[in-house]
Every structure is written in structure tokens, then in C-alpha cells.
Amino acid sequence: MNLAVADVRLLSQALTELLRRNDSRLVESYSDTALQRVWRAEAFSWSMTSMLHIRPGADAFQRQVQLAQLRYTAGSRAALTSIAENYVGLPW
């Protein structure tokens, strides 16, 4: 949902510039700009899934690394802040 709202905002700004000022730069860069947020969201989803779900076939080392990441995240204000920022959506 956050990506959809961000896309609407980004597209509305681009269309406003195009229609009011005949400036097509934001429309032309729309896909590249939107994809930056999409890939950040994909990276966040992958990291959370990797941390919270045991991968089938994971060995003892991989499970310990996963547990270490989970413990660090739960005990680190910086890590929790990063999760919060990514979860609610990064700045426009």
C-alpha cells in the first residue's frame, strides 16, 4: 500500500508539472524514480523474510546467523529505527 500511495503522489507531481508548466522531466524520470522505492521495498521484504523465516534446508550455521541477526535487531535502536522507516515507507 505504501508503494501505491508513493506512486500516486509521484505521478501526480509529474503530471502537474507537465500540464501546468509543460515540463516533462518528472514524467520522463517517473519509472526510474519509482523503481528506486520499489527495489528498496523488495530489499526490505527479503531481509525481513530471511530474518524471520527458517529457510528449508538451512544448516546449523545459517540458523545461527539468522538468530544472531534477529537478536541484534531486537536489541538495537538503530536497527529498529531502520525497520520502522522501511515498514511505514521511506521519505518521498
PDB file of C-alpha atoms in Angstrom:
ATOM      1  CA  MET A   1       0.000   0.000   0.000  1.00  0.00           C
ATOM      2  CA  ASN A   2       2.831   2.385   0.837  1.00  0.00           C
ATOM      3  CA  LEU A   3       4.318   1.888  -2.627  1.00  0.00           C
ATOM      4  CA  ALA A   4       0.973   2.553  -4.273  1.00  0.00           C
ATOM      5  CA  VAL A   5       0.462   5.782  -2.336  1.00  0.00           C
ATOM      6  CA  ALA A   6       4.015   6.883  -3.119  1.00  0.00           C
ATOM      7  CA  ASP A   7       3.458   6.129  -6.817  1.00  0.00           C
ATOM      8  CA  VAL A   8       0.252   8.175  -6.894  1.00  0.00           C
ATOM      9  CA  ARG A   9       1.992  11.108  -5.244  1.00  0.00           C
ATOM     10  CA  LEU A  10       4.976  10.884  -7.579  1.00  0.00           C
ATOM     11  CA  LEU A  11       2.808  10.574 -10.673  1.00  0.00           C
ATOM     12  CA  SER A  12       0.552  13.443  -9.620  1.00  0.00           C
ATOM     13  CA  GLN A  13       3.570  15.713  -9.196  1.00  0.00           C
ATOM     14  CA  ALA A  14       4.890  14.679 -12.606  1.00  0.00           C
ATOM     15  CA  LEU A  15       1.551  15.257 -14.318  1.00  0.00           C
ATOM     16  CA  THR A  16       1.079  18.595 -12.566  1.00  0.00           C
ATOM     17  CA  GLU A  17       4.448  19.802 -13.851  1.00  0.00           C
ATOM     18  CA  LEU A  18       3.622  18.571 -17.330  1.00  0.00           C
ATOM     19  CA  LEU A  19       0.179  20.147 -17.504  1.00  0.00           C
ATOM     20  CA  ARG A  20       0.861  23.410 -15.663  1.00  0.00           C
ATOM     21  CA  ARG A  21       4.382  24.181 -16.863  1.00  0.00           C
ATOM     22  CA  ASN A  22       4.754  21.983 -19.929  1.00  0.00           C
ATOM     23  CA  ASP A  23       7.741  20.424 -18.150  1.00  0.00           C
ATOM     24  CA  SER A  24       8.057  16.718 -18.938  1.00  0.00           C
ATOM     25  CA  ARG A  25      11.209  15.981 -16.902  1.00  0.00           C
ATOM     26  CA  LEU A  26       9.344  14.368 -13.990  1.00  0.00           C
ATOM     27  CA  VAL A  27       7.146  12.314 -16.320  1.00  0.00           C
ATOM     28  CA  GLU A  28      10.225  11.130 -18.196  1.00  0.00           C
ATOM     29  CA  SER A  29      12.020  10.138 -14.990  1.00  0.00           C
ATOM     30  CA  TYR A  30       8.921   8.660 -13.317  1.00  0.00           C
ATOM     31  CA  SER A  31       9.786   4.989 -13.851  1.00  0.00           C
ATOM     32  CA  ASP A  32      13.383   5.327 -12.704  1.00  0.00           C
ATOM     33  CA  THR A  33      12.340   7.295  -9.634  1.00  0.00           C
ATOM     34  CA  ALA A  34       9.530   4.903  -8.724  1.00  0.00           C
ATOM     35  CA  LEU A  35      11.764   1.869  -9.202  1.00  0.00           C
ATOM     36  CA  GLN A  36      14.210   3.164  -6.596  1.00  0.00           C
ATOM     37  CA  ARG A  37      11.460   2.873  -3.973  1.00  0.00           C
ATOM     38  CA  VAL A  38      10.281  -0.476  -5.347  1.00  0.00           C
ATOM     39  CA  TRP A  39      13.750  -2.027  -5.091  1.00  0.00           C
ATOM     40  CA  ARG A  40      14.221  -0.621  -1.578  1.00  0.00           C
ATOM     41  CA  ALA A  41      10.900  -2.219  -0.587  1.00  0.00           C
ATOM     42  CA  GLU A  42      11.927  -5.510  -2.198  1.00  0.00           C
ATOM     43  CA  ALA A  43      15.237  -5.466  -0.309  1.00  0.00           C
ATOM     44  CA  PHE A  44      13.439  -4.776   2.970  1.00  0.00           C
ATOM     45  CA  SER A  45      10.915  -7.561   2.382  1.00  0.00           C
ATOM     46  CA  TRP A  46      13.680 -10.004   1.536  1.00  0.00           C
ATOM     47  CA  SER A  47      15.708  -9.081   4.629  1.00  0.00           C
ATOM     48  CA  MET A  48      12.709  -9.408   6.959  1.00  0.00           C
ATOM     49  CA  THR A  49      11.673 -12.718   5.428  1.00  0.00           C
ATOM     50  CA  SER A  50      15.241 -14.000   5.672  1.00  0.00           C
ATOM     51  CA  MET A  51      15.438 -12.987   9.304  1.00  0.00           C
ATOM     52  CA  LEU A  52      12.026 -14.243  10.446  1.00  0.00           C
ATOM     53  CA  HIS A  53      11.516 -17.466   8.497  1.00  0.00           C
ATOM     54  CA  ILE A  54      13.736 -20.524   8.574  1.00  0.00           C
ATOM     55  CA  ARG A  55      14.701 -21.458   5.067  1.00  0.00           C
ATOM     56  CA  PRO A  56      14.060 -25.102   4.182  1.00  0.00           C
ATOM     57  CA  GLY A  57      17.361 -26.917   4.167  1.00  0.00           C
ATOM     58  CA  ALA A  58      19.152 -24.315   6.285  1.00  0.00           C
ATOM     59  CA  ASP A  59      22.072 -25.798   8.157  1.00  0.00           C
ATOM     60  CA  ALA A  60      23.071 -25.075  11.768  1.00  0.00           C
ATOM     61  CA  PHE A  61      25.432 -22.262  10.742  1.00  0.00           C
ATOM     62  CA  GLN A  62      22.758 -20.497   8.693  1.00  0.00           C
ATOM     63  CA  ARG A  63      20.235 -20.798  11.531  1.00  0.00           C
ATOM     64  CA  GLN A  64      22.744 -19.324  13.995  1.00  0.00           C
ATOM     65  CA  VAL A  65      23.493 -16.411  11.671  1.00  0.00           C
ATOM     66  CA  GLN A  66      19.765 -15.821  11.327  1.00  0.00           C
ATOM     67  CA  LEU A  67      19.303 -15.929  15.098  1.00  0.00           C
ATOM     68  CA  ALA A  68      22.222 -13.536  15.598  1.00  0.00           C
ATOM     69  CA  GLN A  69      20.599 -11.072  13.187  1.00  0.00           C
ATOM     70  CA  LEU A  70      17.267 -11.360  14.965  1.00  0.00           C
ATOM     71  CA  ARG A  71      18.858 -10.788  18.379  1.00  0.00           C
ATOM     72  CA  TYR A  72      20.818  -7.801  17.096  1.00  0.00           C
ATOM     73  CA  THR A  73      17.716  -6.306  15.509  1.00  0.00           C
ATOM     74  CA  ALA A  74      15.609  -6.769  18.642  1.00  0.00           C
ATOM     75  CA  GLY A  75      18.248  -5.106  20.815  1.00  0.00           C
ATOM     76  CA  SER A  76      19.417  -2.271  18.590  1.00  0.00           C
ATOM     77  CA  ARG A  77      17.680   1.091  18.478  1.00  0.00           C
ATOM     78  CA  ALA A  78      19.350   1.807  15.125  1.00  0.00           C
ATOM     79  CA  ALA A  79      18.123  -1.480  13.637  1.00  0.00           C
ATOM     80  CA  LEU A  80      14.605  -0.930  14.967  1.00  0.00           C
ATOM     81  CA  THR A  81      14.586   2.610  13.566  1.00  0.00           C
ATOM     82  CA  SER A  82      15.615   1.268  10.171  1.00  0.00           C
ATOM     83  CA  ILE A  83      12.838  -1.319  10.265  1.00  0.00           C
ATOM     84  CA  ALA A  84      10.298   1.321  11.252  1.00  0.00           C
ATOM     85  CA  GLU A  85      11.382   3.632   8.422  1.00  0.00           C
ATOM     86  CA  ASN A  86      11.185   0.875   5.850  1.00  0.00           C
ATOM     87  CA  TYR A  87       7.945  -0.570   7.210  1.00  0.00           C
ATOM     88  CA  VAL A  88       5.970   2.658   7.003  1.00  0.00           C
ATOM     89  CA  GLY A  89       7.620   3.763   3.787  1.00  0.00           C
ATOM     90  CA  LEU A  90      10.733   5.754   3.157  1.00  0.00           C
ATOM     91  CA  PRO A  91      10.569   9.513   2.594  1.00  0.00           C
ATOM     92  CA  TRP A  92       9.113  10.616  -0.699  1.00  0.00           C
TER      93      TRP A  92
END
